[in-house]
Amino acid sequence: MATVERPAGAARGARASTGPELATPPLVVRRREEEETVVTFPTLVWREFLAGLGMFVFLMAVSIQVNAPLLQKANTAITPNPAKAPWYFVGLQELLERFPPIMAGVAFPTFVIVFMMLTPYLDKNPSRRPQDRKVAITMFTIYLCLAVAFVLIGALMRGQAFNFDPGLLFGHPHLSSPT
């Protein structure tokens, strides 16, 4: 929304007392958003600092209370079966287990990254309201659910030789196997 104002001291049809008629100065268009904005430094930065400080205190308290022991030293003579990657690489390890390396390590991750980069351009809706962005929200929700599901399956439900064992999720290995 824009408001139209005349510059200060400019009256409509003002005349000089001894000279010719003065031209009316141009109208100034001012956007309403300029009046409703808030500077970011004292307001937003302070809130972000407090949120970060609160998260730091929370994580410090949790890390002091929860015991997280290290495992035994690695034995170079014995390789665990399966040798699992960290949780953030479990999806890539799972792909490398099932597909040729060029597909699993290059083609598929490139496709996923390009698709994620194109997501804003696939949803042409200019609105920023969540109610109007159904396509973008649906695409992101599907991607997030698949990513979480694949990480959980790869990290928690893979038994010996990467066989699928849902019993591992509840701490009962081979619960679903017939033996």
N, CA and C atoms as an extended XYZ file, in Angstrom:
537
Properties=species:S:1:pos:R:3:atomname:S:1:resname:S:1:resid:I:1 pbc="F F F"
N         0.850       -1.165        0.000 N   MET     1
C         0.000        0.000        0.000 CA  MET     1
C         0.892        1.222        0.000 C   MET     1
N         0.571        2.205       -0.806 N   ALA     2
C         1.378        3.418       -0.897 CA  ALA     2
C         0.524        4.614       -0.518 C   ALA     2
N         1.151        5.575        0.117 N   THR     3
C         0.468        6.827        0.447 CA  THR     3
C         1.121        7.937       -0.352 C   THR     3
N         0.314        8.921       -0.724 N   VAL     4
C         0.811       10.038       -1.524 CA  VAL     4
C         0.858       11.260       -0.637 C   VAL     4
N         2.010       11.897       -0.603 N   GLU     5
C         2.174       13.094        0.219 CA  GLU     5
C         2.824       14.191       -0.603 C   GLU     5
N         2.574       15.404       -0.198 N   ARG     6
C         3.264       16.548       -0.792 CA  ARG     6
C         4.438       16.887        0.120 C   ARG     6
N         5.532       17.328       -0.466 N   PRO     7
C         6.662       17.748        0.364 CA  PRO     7
C         6.258       18.899        1.276 C   PRO     7
N         6.927       18.996        2.405 N   ALA     8
C         6.594       20.040        3.381 CA  ALA     8
C         6.765       21.421        2.756 C   ALA     8
N         5.865       22.314        3.058 N   GLY     9
C         5.942       23.688        2.577 CA  GLY     9
C         5.413       23.865        1.168 C   GLY     9
N         4.868       22.823        0.576 N   ALA    10
C         4.341       22.949       -0.784 CA  ALA    10
C         2.826       22.926       -0.717 C   ALA    10
N         2.232       24.059       -0.866 N   ALA    11
C         0.770       24.144       -0.871 CA  ALA    11
C         0.293       24.076       -2.299 C   ALA    11
N        -0.871       23.532       -2.499 N   ARG    12
C        -1.420       23.410       -3.841 CA  ARG    12
C        -1.735       24.806       -4.379 C   ARG    12
N        -1.209       25.105       -5.538 N   GLY    13
C        -1.495       26.380       -6.195 CA  GLY    13
C        -0.897       27.581       -5.488 C   GLY    13
N         0.213       27.386       -4.757 N   ALA    14
C         0.825       28.522       -4.062 CA  ALA    14
C         1.425       29.483       -5.080 C   ALA    14
N         1.300       30.779       -4.829 N   ARG    15
C         1.838       31.802       -5.733 CA  ARG    15
C         2.817       32.676       -4.964 C   ARG    15
N         3.814       33.112       -5.673 N   ALA    16
C         4.725       34.090       -5.087 CA  ALA    16
C         4.056       35.452       -5.173 C   ALA    16
N         4.325       36.288       -4.224 N   SER    17
C         3.631       37.575       -4.190 CA  SER    17
C         4.043       38.494       -5.324 C   SER    17
N         5.277       38.384       -5.827 N   THR    18
C         5.719       39.315       -6.864 CA  THR    18
C         6.127       38.620       -8.149 C   THR    18
N         6.072       37.344       -8.239 N   GLY    19
C         6.566       36.678       -9.432 CA  GLY    19
C         5.503       35.844      -10.114 C   GLY    19
N         5.918       35.117      -11.137 N   PRO    20
C         4.977       34.256      -11.839 CA  PRO    20
C         4.576       33.071      -10.965 C   PRO    20
N         3.611       32.331      -11.418 N   GLU    21
C         3.092       31.187      -10.659 CA  GLU    21
C         4.184       30.123      -10.538 C   GLU    21
N         4.369       29.605       -9.316 N   LEU    22
C         5.372       28.569       -9.077 CA  LEU    22
C         4.820       27.211       -9.501 C   LEU    22
N         5.685       26.387      -10.015 N   ALA    23
C         5.264       25.035      -10.390 CA  ALA    23
C         5.048       24.218       -9.128 C   ALA    23
N         4.047       23.368       -9.157 N   THR    24
C         3.763       22.502       -8.021 CA  THR    24
C         4.819       21.395       -7.991 C   THR    24
N         5.448       21.173       -6.836 N   PRO    25
C         6.469       20.123       -6.771 CA  PRO    25
C         5.824       18.749       -6.988 C   PRO    25
N         6.603       17.787       -7.464 N   PRO    26
C         6.035       16.456       -7.724 CA  PRO    26
C         5.610       15.790       -6.422 C   PRO    26
N         4.635       14.912       -6.546 N   LEU    27
C         4.163       14.164       -5.388 CA  LEU    27
C         5.205       13.125       -4.998 C   LEU    27
N         5.311       12.872       -3.713 N   VAL    28
C         6.251       11.883       -3.200 CA  VAL    28
C         5.455       10.645       -2.826 C   VAL    28
N         5.824        9.512       -3.385 N   VAL    29
C         5.152        8.252       -3.069 CA  VAL    29
C         6.000        7.529       -2.037 C   VAL    29
N         5.393        7.254       -0.906 N   ARG    30
C         6.090        6.583        0.177 CA  ARG    30
C         5.370        5.273        0.464 C   ARG    30
N         6.116        4.203        0.552 N   ARG    31
C         5.497        2.905        0.820 CA  ARG    31
C         5.209        2.765        2.309 C   ARG    31
N         4.094        2.135        2.596 N   ARG    32
C         3.689        1.961        3.981 CA  ARG    32
C         4.629        1.005        4.711 C   ARG    32
N         5.254        0.064        3.989 N   GLU    33
C         6.152       -0.886        4.640 CA  GLU    33
C         7.322       -0.181        5.323 C   GLU    33
N         7.733        0.970        4.784 N   GLU    34
C         8.841        1.698        5.396 CA  GLU    34
C         8.479        2.145        6.804 C   GLU    34
N         7.217        2.482        7.024 N   GLU    35
C         6.793        2.923        8.349 CA  GLU    35
C         6.682        1.757        9.314 C   GLU    35
N         6.396        0.553        8.802 N   GLU    36
C         6.128       -0.592        9.658 CA  GLU    36
C         7.356       -1.467        9.893 C   GLU    36
N         8.495       -1.101        9.361 N   THR    37
C         9.680       -1.926        9.539 CA  THR    37
C        10.329       -1.644       10.891 C   THR    37
N        11.087       -2.620       11.345 N   VAL    38
C        11.821       -2.501       12.600 CA  VAL    38
C        13.280       -2.767       12.273 C   VAL    38
N        14.177       -1.981       12.811 N   VAL    39
C        15.595       -2.210       12.560 CA  VAL    39
C        16.012       -3.528       13.198 C   VAL    39
N        16.919       -4.233       12.541 N   THR    40
C        17.252       -5.575       13.009 CA  THR    40
C        18.281       -5.602       14.121 C   THR    40
N        19.150       -4.600       14.205 N   PHE    41
C        20.244       -4.745       15.162 CA  PHE    41
C        19.785       -4.830       16.615 C   PHE    41
N        19.124       -3.868       17.164 N   PRO    42
C        18.849       -4.056       18.587 CA  PRO    42
C        17.744       -5.072       18.851 C   PRO    42
N        16.817       -5.246       17.940 N   THR    43
C        15.675       -6.102       18.245 CA  THR    43
C        15.942       -7.557       17.883 C   THR    43
N        16.122       -7.834       16.614 N   LEU    44
C        16.265       -9.209       16.153 CA  LEU    44
C        17.559       -9.840       16.649 C   LEU    44
N        18.657       -9.122       16.588 N   VAL    45
C        19.941       -9.693       16.997 CA  VAL    45
C        19.923      -10.031       18.484 C   VAL    45
N        19.289       -9.203       19.278 N   TRP    46
C        19.202       -9.474       20.714 CA  TRP    46
C        18.385      -10.737       20.973 C   TRP    46
N        17.278      -10.898       20.263 N   ARG    47
C        16.461      -12.107       20.435 CA  ARG    47
C        17.222      -13.349       19.992 C   ARG    47
N        17.937      -13.250       18.873 N   GLU    48
C        18.721      -14.391       18.413 CA  GLU    48
C        19.844      -14.719       19.393 C   GLU    48
N        20.461      -13.707       19.965 N   PHE    49
C        21.506      -13.941       20.962 CA  PHE    49
C        20.936      -14.661       22.178 C   PHE    49
N        19.771      -14.212       22.654 N   LEU    50
C        19.153      -14.867       23.811 CA  LEU    50
C        18.747      -16.302       23.485 C   LEU    50
N        18.230      -16.544       22.279 N   ALA    51
C        17.866      -17.905       21.886 CA  ALA    51
C        19.109      -18.791       21.816 C   ALA    51
N        20.195      -18.289       21.250 N   GLY    52
C        21.437      -19.053       21.189 CA  GLY    52
C        22.019      -19.319       22.566 C   GLY    52
N        21.954      -18.324       23.442 N   LEU    53
C        22.441      -18.502       24.808 CA  LEU    53
C        21.606      -19.540       25.549 C   LEU    53
N        20.294      -19.487       25.364 N   GLY    54
C        19.417      -20.481       25.988 CA  GLY    54
C        19.716      -21.888       25.492 C   GLY    54
N        19.943      -22.038       24.194 N   MET    55
C        20.268      -23.351       23.633 CA  MET    55
C        21.623      -23.834       24.145 C   MET    55
N        22.590      -22.931       24.269 N   PHE    56
C        23.899      -23.299       24.802 CA  PHE    56
C        23.775      -23.800       26.239 C   PHE    56
N        23.018      -23.088       27.060 N   VAL    57
C        22.836      -23.500       28.461 CA  VAL    57
C        22.130      -24.850       28.526 C   VAL    57
N        21.101      -25.044       27.679 N   PHE    58
C        20.378      -26.318       27.662 CA  PHE    58
C        21.307      -27.465       27.273 C   PHE    58
N        22.082      -27.294       26.199 N   LEU    59
C        22.988      -28.351       25.765 CA  LEU    59
C        24.089      -28.615       26.788 C   LEU    59
N        24.559      -27.567       27.446 N   MET    60
C        25.575      -27.746       28.483 CA  MET    60
C        25.001      -28.556       29.649 C   MET    60
N        23.782      -28.240       30.065 N   ALA    61
C        23.154      -28.976       31.166 CA  ALA    61
C        22.926      -30.438       30.793 C   ALA    61
N        22.462      -30.689       29.577 N   VAL    62
C        22.235      -32.071       29.141 CA  VAL    62
C        23.552      -32.824       29.053 C   VAL    62
N        24.602      -32.193       28.533 N   SER    63
C        25.883      -32.884       28.397 CA  SER    63
C        26.526      -33.172       29.752 C   SER    63
N        26.238      -32.358       30.757 N   ILE    64
C        26.766      -32.627       32.096 CA  ILE    64
C        26.005      -33.775       32.753 C   ILE    64
N        24.698      -33.848       32.528 N   GLN    65
C        23.863      -34.855       33.185 CA  GLN    65
C        23.932      -36.231       32.526 C   GLN    65
N        24.036      -36.281       31.208 N   VAL    66
C        23.965      -37.551       30.486 CA  VAL    66
C        25.371      -38.108       30.298 C   VAL    66
N        25.529      -39.363       30.642 N   ASN    67
C        26.812      -40.027       30.479 CA  ASN    67
C        26.900      -40.577       29.055 C   ASN    67
N        27.924      -40.219       28.331 N   ALA    68
C        28.129      -40.695       26.965 CA  ALA    68
C        29.509      -41.329       26.869 C   ALA    68
N        29.636      -42.587       27.316 N   PRO    69
C        30.959      -43.210       27.316 CA  PRO    69
C        31.405      -43.567       25.901 C   PRO    69
N        32.707      -43.612       25.730 N   LEU    70
C        33.271      -44.051       24.463 CA  LEU    70
C        33.259      -45.570       24.414 C   LEU    70
N        33.278      -46.123       23.213 N   LEU    71
C        33.364      -47.572       23.065 CA  LEU    71
C        34.805      -47.999       23.292 C   LEU    71
N        35.019      -49.320       23.272 N   GLN    72
C        36.386      -49.812       23.443 CA  GLN    72
C        37.229      -49.407       22.244 C   GLN    72
N        38.541      -49.521       22.406 N   LYS    73
C        39.448      -49.153       21.321 CA  LYS    73
C        39.191      -50.050       20.114 C   LYS    73
N        39.375      -49.472       18.943 N   ALA    74
C        39.138      -50.227       17.715 CA  ALA    74
C        40.196      -51.306       17.545 C   ALA    74
N        39.755      -52.499       17.166 N   ASN    75
C        40.654      -53.606       16.896 CA  ASN    75
C        40.855      -53.673       15.385 C   ASN    75
N        42.067      -53.417       14.931 N   THR    76
C        42.323      -53.385       13.491 CA  THR    76
C        42.292      -54.768       12.862 C   THR    76
N        42.334      -55.834       13.664 N   ALA    77
C        42.316      -57.190       13.119 CA  ALA    77
C        40.892      -57.661       12.833 C   ALA    77
N        39.906      -57.069       13.491 N   ILE    78
C        38.518      -57.511       13.325 CA  ILE    78
C        37.679      -56.334       12.836 C   ILE    78
N        37.031      -56.542       11.703 N   THR    79
C        36.135      -55.518       11.166 CA  THR    79
C        34.711      -55.883       11.549 C   THR    79
N        33.959      -54.957       12.127 N   PRO    80
C        32.575      -55.293       12.480 CA  PRO    80
C        31.734      -55.526       11.229 C   PRO    80
N        30.744      -56.409       11.373 N   ASN    81
C        29.863      -56.707       10.256 CA  ASN    81
C        28.453      -56.280       10.626 C   ASN    81
N        27.891      -55.314       10.037 N   PRO    82
C        28.412      -54.439        8.998 CA  PRO    82
C        29.161      -53.266        9.609 C   PRO    82
N        30.100      -52.730        8.858 N   ALA    83
C        30.795      -51.515        9.270 CA  ALA    83
C        29.903      -50.350        8.866 C   ALA    83
N        29.245      -49.754        9.840 N   LYS    84
C        28.264      -48.708        9.536 CA  LYS    84
C        28.914      -47.337        9.536 C   LYS    84
N        28.462      -46.532        8.590 N   ALA    85
C        28.897      -45.141        8.514 CA  ALA    85
C        28.162      -44.333        9.582 C   ALA    85
N        28.621      -43.118        9.872 N   PRO    86
C        27.848      -42.253       10.770 CA  PRO    86
C        26.456      -42.007       10.199 C   PRO    86
N        25.532      -41.590       11.048 N   TRP    87
C        24.121      -41.487       10.651 CA  TRP    87
C        23.908      -40.594        9.444 C   TRP    87
N        24.737      -39.567        9.283 N   TYR    88
C        24.522      -38.653        8.170 CA  TYR    88
C        25.022      -39.218        6.845 C   TYR    88
N        25.784      -40.311        6.855 N   PHE    89
C        26.217      -40.967        5.623 CA  PHE    89
C        25.559      -42.328        5.425 C   PHE    89
N        24.633      -42.695        6.298 N   VAL    90
C        23.995      -44.006        6.195 CA  VAL    90
C        23.243      -44.144        4.880 C   VAL    90
N        22.573      -43.085        4.439 N   GLY    91
C        21.838      -43.150        3.176 CA  GLY    91
C        22.760      -43.422        2.004 C   GLY    91
N        23.905      -42.748        1.966 N   LEU    92
C        24.871      -42.967        0.890 CA  LEU    92
C        25.459      -44.372        0.972 C   LEU    92
N        25.719      -44.856        2.175 N   GLN    93
C        26.240      -46.208        2.330 CA  GLN    93
C        25.213      -47.232        1.854 C   GLN    93
N        23.953      -46.985        2.153 N   GLU    94
C        22.887      -47.888        1.712 CA  GLU    94
C        22.793      -47.900        0.181 C   GLU    94
N        22.910      -46.734       -0.436 N   LEU    95
C        22.890      -46.673       -1.900 CA  LEU    95
C        24.078      -47.428       -2.497 C   LEU    95
N        25.257      -47.262       -1.900 N   LEU    96
C        26.443      -47.953       -2.409 CA  LEU    96
C        26.331      -49.467       -2.242 C   LEU    96
N        25.564      -49.905       -1.264 N   GLU    97
C        25.350      -51.333       -1.052 CA  GLU    97
C        24.461      -51.925       -2.145 C   GLU    97
N        23.544      -51.134       -2.677 N   ARG    98
C        22.518      -51.648       -3.598 CA  ARG    98
C        22.764      -51.334       -5.071 C   ARG    98
N        23.477      -50.242       -5.388 N   PHE    99
C        23.611      -49.790       -6.774 CA  PHE    99
C        25.083      -49.690       -7.165 C   PHE    99
N        25.356      -49.596       -8.470 N   PRO   100
C        26.740      -49.362       -8.905 CA  PRO   100
C        27.246      -48.022       -8.369 C   PRO   100
N        28.543      -47.910       -8.125 N   PRO   101
C        29.077      -46.693       -7.496 CA  PRO   101
C        28.785      -45.401       -8.256 C   PRO   101
N        28.791      -45.426       -9.589 N   ILE   102
C        28.547      -44.192      -10.333 CA  ILE   102
C        27.106      -43.718      -10.137 C   ILE   102
N        26.175      -44.665       -9.999 N   MET   103
C        24.775      -44.291       -9.761 CA  MET   103
C        24.588      -43.825       -8.316 C   MET   103
N        25.123      -44.599       -7.370 N   ALA   104
C        24.876      -44.311       -5.960 CA  ALA   104
C        25.678      -43.126       -5.452 C   ALA   104
N        26.889      -42.945       -5.945 N   GLY   105
C        27.741      -41.892       -5.403 CA  GLY   105
C        27.727      -40.598       -6.177 C   GLY   105
N        27.287      -40.635       -7.450 N   VAL   106
C        27.332      -39.428       -8.275 CA  VAL   106
C        25.947      -39.044       -8.783 C   VAL   106
N        25.312      -39.943       -9.532 N   ALA   107
C        24.074      -39.581      -10.237 CA  ALA   107
C        22.917      -39.302       -9.281 C   ALA   107
N        22.640      -40.222       -8.376 N   PHE   108
C        21.484      -40.039       -7.500 CA  PHE   108
C        21.647      -38.856       -6.540 C   PHE   108
N        22.786      -38.696       -5.837 N   PRO   109
C        22.926      -37.504       -4.985 CA  PRO   109
C        22.863      -36.196       -5.770 C   PRO   109
N        23.405      -36.181       -6.992 N   THR   110
C        23.319      -34.969       -7.812 CA  THR   110
C        21.875      -34.661       -8.159 C   THR   110
N        21.106      -35.688       -8.518 N   PHE   111
C        19.690      -35.491       -8.832 CA  PHE   111
C        18.941      -34.932       -7.625 C   PHE   111
N        19.188      -35.470       -6.442 N   VAL   112
C        18.493      -35.002       -5.238 CA  VAL   112
C        18.847      -33.548       -4.940 C   VAL   112
N        20.120      -33.190       -5.034 N   ILE   113
C        20.540      -31.817       -4.739 CA  ILE   113
C        19.972      -30.843       -5.762 C   ILE   113
N        20.003      -31.215       -7.048 N   VAL   114
C        19.439      -30.340       -8.083 CA  VAL   114
C        17.936      -30.190       -7.889 C   VAL   114
N        17.250      -31.274       -7.549 N   PHE   115
C        15.802      -31.198       -7.313 CA  PHE   115
C        15.488      -30.277       -6.139 C   PHE   115
N        16.292      -30.357       -5.074 N   MET   116
C        16.069      -29.471       -3.929 CA  MET   116
C        16.330      -28.018       -4.305 C   MET   116
N        17.324      -27.774       -5.159 N   MET   117
C        17.603      -26.400       -5.579 CA  MET   117
C        16.508      -25.866       -6.498 C   MET   117
N        15.865      -26.732       -7.263 N   LEU   118
C        14.811      -26.303       -8.181 CA  LEU   118
C        13.446      -26.182       -7.508 C   LEU   118
N        13.302      -26.669       -6.292 N   THR   119
C        12.003      -26.644       -5.622 CA  THR   119
C        11.385      -25.255       -5.574 C   THR   119
N        12.098      -24.188       -5.242 N   PRO   120
C        11.448      -22.868       -5.241 CA  PRO   120
C        10.969      -22.438       -6.617 C   PRO   120
N        11.616      -22.917       -7.674 N   TYR   121
C        11.215      -22.524       -9.021 CA  TYR   121
C        10.073      -23.381       -9.553 C   TYR   121
N         9.890      -24.579       -8.986 N   LEU   122
C         8.780      -25.427       -9.408 CA  LEU   122
C         7.462      -24.924       -8.840 C   LEU   122
N         7.508      -24.286       -7.687 N   ASP   123
C         6.314      -23.698       -7.085 CA  ASP   123
C         6.352      -22.209       -7.389 C   ASP   123
N         5.560      -21.780       -8.341 N   LYS   124
C         5.612      -20.396       -8.824 CA  LYS   124
C         4.754      -19.444       -7.999 C   LYS   124
N         4.188      -19.888       -6.912 N   ASN   125
C         3.306      -19.048       -6.112 CA  ASN   125
C         4.124      -17.959       -5.417 C   ASN   125
N         3.822      -16.681       -5.649 N   PRO   126
C         4.614      -15.607       -5.043 CA  PRO   126
C         4.258      -15.343       -3.582 C   PRO   126
N         3.176      -15.900       -3.103 N   SER   127
C         2.745      -15.631       -1.729 CA  SER   127
C         3.721      -16.251       -0.740 C   SER   127
N         3.849      -15.629        0.418 N   ARG   128
C         4.712      -16.170        1.464 CA  ARG   128
C         3.908      -16.789        2.589 C   ARG   128
N         2.592      -16.781        2.457 N   ARG   129
C         1.729      -17.366        3.484 CA  ARG   129
C         1.726      -18.887        3.343 C   ARG   129
N         1.875      -19.620        4.437 N   PRO   130
C         1.889      -21.087        4.344 CA  PRO   130
C         0.606      -21.667        3.749 C   PRO   130
N        -0.532      -21.012        3.941 N   GLN   131
C        -1.789      -21.523        3.401 CA  GLN   131
C        -1.771      -21.530        1.874 C   GLN   131
N        -1.003      -20.645        1.270 N   ASP   132
C        -0.966      -20.535       -0.185 CA  ASP   132
C         0.159      -21.349       -0.813 C   ASP   132
N         1.035      -21.931       -0.023 N   ARG   133
C         2.215      -22.632       -0.556 CA  ARG   133
C         2.079      -24.139       -0.395 C   ARG   133
N         0.954      -24.694       -0.810 N   LYS   134
C         0.686      -26.122       -0.616 CA  LYS   134
C         1.696      -27.008       -1.357 C   LYS   134
N         2.063      -26.638       -2.580 N   VAL   135
C         2.981      -27.471       -3.368 CA  VAL   135
C         4.360      -27.512       -2.713 C   VAL   135
N         4.891      -26.367       -2.349 N   ALA   136
C         6.227      -26.321       -1.749 CA  ALA   136
C         6.248      -27.032       -0.399 C   ALA   136
N         5.225      -26.822        0.406 N   ILE   137
C         5.185      -27.467        1.722 CA  ILE   137
C         5.044      -28.975        1.571 C   ILE   137
N         4.231      -29.425        0.617 N   THR   138
C         4.076      -30.860        0.385 CA  THR   138
C         5.389      -31.479       -0.092 C   THR   138
N         6.079      -30.822       -1.012 N   MET   139
C         7.354      -31.350       -1.508 CA  MET   139
C         8.389      -31.430       -0.389 C   MET   139
N         8.471      -30.392        0.430 N   PHE   140
C         9.441      -30.406        1.523 CA  PHE   140
C         9.084      -31.471        2.555 C   PHE   140
N         7.795      -31.626        2.859 N   THR   141
C         7.372      -32.621        3.842 CA  THR   141
C         7.703      -34.027        3.365 C   THR   141
N         7.453      -34.307        2.091 N   ILE   142
C         7.783      -35.627        1.548 CA  ILE   142
C         9.289      -35.866        1.620 C   ILE   142
N        10.074      -34.871        1.230 N   TYR   143
C        11.529      -35.023        1.280 CA  TYR   143
C        12.004      -35.264        2.717 C   TYR   143
N        11.497      -34.493        3.656 N   LEU   144
C        11.917      -34.632        5.047 CA  LEU   144
C        11.531      -35.995        5.610 C   LEU   144
N        10.308      -36.452        5.339 N   CYS   145
C         9.870      -37.760        5.834 CA  CYS   145
C        10.712      -38.888        5.248 C   CYS   145
N        11.013      -38.815        3.953 N   LEU   146
C        11.848      -39.847        3.338 CA  LEU   146
C        13.257      -39.840        3.916 C   LEU   146
N        13.828      -38.655        4.108 N   ALA   147
C        15.183      -38.576        4.661 CA  ALA   147
C        15.233      -39.165        6.068 C   ALA   147
N        14.269      -38.817        6.909 N   VAL   148
C        14.238      -39.349        8.277 CA  VAL   148
C        14.019      -40.859        8.257 C   VAL   148
N        13.112      -41.336        7.407 N   ALA   149
C        12.848      -42.776        7.337 CA  ALA   149
C        14.081      -43.542        6.877 C   ALA   149
N        14.773      -43.045        5.853 N   PHE   150
C        15.955      -43.750        5.361 CA  PHE   150
C        17.077      -43.766        6.390 C   PHE   150
N        17.249      -42.677        7.116 N   VAL   151
C        18.289      -42.653        8.150 CA  VAL   151
C        17.940      -43.630        9.270 C   VAL   151
N        16.675      -43.646        9.698 N   LEU   152
C        16.281      -44.577       10.760 CA  LEU   152
C        16.426      -46.028       10.312 C   LEU   152
N        16.010      -46.328        9.099 N   ILE   153
C        16.146      -47.697        8.598 CA  ILE   153
C        17.616      -48.077        8.495 C   ILE   153
N        18.432      -47.206        7.940 N   GLY   154
C        19.846      -47.526        7.762 CA  GLY   154
C        20.613      -47.609        9.065 C   GLY   154
N        20.270      -46.762       10.030 N   ALA   155
C        21.040      -46.720       11.274 CA  ALA   155
C        20.539      -47.711       12.313 C   ALA   155
N        19.243      -47.956       12.367 N   LEU   156
C        18.695      -48.736       13.468 CA  LEU   156
C        18.192      -50.119       13.082 C   LEU   156
N        17.970      -50.393       11.807 N   MET   157
C        17.343      -51.662       11.435 CA  MET   157
C        18.194      -52.499       10.499 C   MET   157
N        19.491      -52.320       10.524 N   ARG   158
C        20.357      -53.128        9.682 CA  ARG   158
C        21.181      -54.047       10.558 C   ARG   158
N        21.005      -55.338       10.339 N   GLY   159
C        21.712      -56.331       11.136 CA  GLY   159
C        22.949      -56.833       10.420 C   GLY   159
N        23.243      -58.107       10.642 N   GLN   160
C        24.422      -58.718       10.044 CA  GLN   160
C        24.341      -58.638        8.521 C   GLN   160
N        25.424      -58.280        7.891 N   ALA   161
C        25.547      -58.184        6.434 CA  ALA   161
C        24.484      -57.275        5.833 C   ALA   161
N        24.074      -56.273        6.562 N   PHE   162
C        23.091      -55.286        6.116 CA  PHE   162
C        21.728      -55.889        5.815 C   PHE   162
N        21.385      -56.987        6.441 N   ASN   163
C        20.048      -57.543        6.281 CA  ASN   163
C        19.071      -56.720        7.100 C   ASN   163
N        17.873      -56.551        6.567 N   PHE   164
C        16.853      -55.745        7.238 CA  PHE   164
C        16.333      -56.504        8.446 C   PHE   164
N        16.407      -55.902        9.629 N   ASP   165
C        15.947      -56.532       10.860 CA  ASP   165
C        15.241      -55.488       11.713 C   ASP   165
N        13.909      -55.356       11.602 N   PRO   166
C        13.203      -54.332       12.379 CA  PRO   166
C        13.257      -54.572       13.879 C   PRO   166
N        13.621      -55.767       14.317 N   GLY   167
C        13.744      -56.031       15.740 CA  GLY   167
C        14.855      -55.227       16.390 C   GLY   167
N        15.839      -54.804       15.615 N   LEU   168
C        16.926      -53.991       16.157 CA  LEU   168
C        16.427      -52.656       16.687 C   LEU   168
N        15.327      -52.177       16.144 N   LEU   169
C        14.787      -50.895       16.582 CA  LEU   169
C        14.380      -50.948       18.050 C   LEU   169
N        13.885      -52.097       18.496 N   PHE   170
C        13.420      -52.239       19.876 CA  PHE   170
C        14.427      -52.965       20.753 C   PHE   170
N        15.629      -53.177       20.258 N   GLY   171
C        16.672      -53.807       21.052 CA  GLY   171
C        16.612      -55.315       21.057 C   GLY   171
N        15.852      -55.917       20.153 N   HIS   172
C        15.738      -57.372       20.074 CA  HIS   172
C        16.219      -57.831       18.703 C   HIS   172
N        17.516      -58.074       18.546 N   PRO   173
C        17.983      -58.517       17.234 CA  PRO   173
C        17.370      -59.862       16.865 C   PRO   173
N        17.141      -60.026       15.612 N   HIS   174
C        16.598      -61.260       15.039 CA  HIS   174
C        15.199      -61.564       15.562 C   HIS   174
N        14.468      -60.554       16.011 N   LEU   175
C        13.094      -60.750       16.472 CA  LEU   175
C        12.199      -61.160       15.317 C   LEU   175
N        12.475      -60.624       14.145 N   SER   176
C        11.615      -60.908       13.000 CA  SER   176
C        12.110      -62.088       12.174 C   SER   176
N        13.293      -62.634       12.493 N   SER   177
C        13.799      -63.758       11.704 CA  SER   177
C        13.189      -65.062       12.209 C   SER   177
N        12.981      -66.035       11.326 N   PRO   178
C        12.301      -67.271       11.712 CA  PRO   178
C        13.143      -68.209       12.559 C   PRO   178
N        14.434      -67.978       12.755 N   THR   179
C        15.273      -68.917       13.505 CA  THR   179
C        15.103      -68.818       14.978 C   THR   179
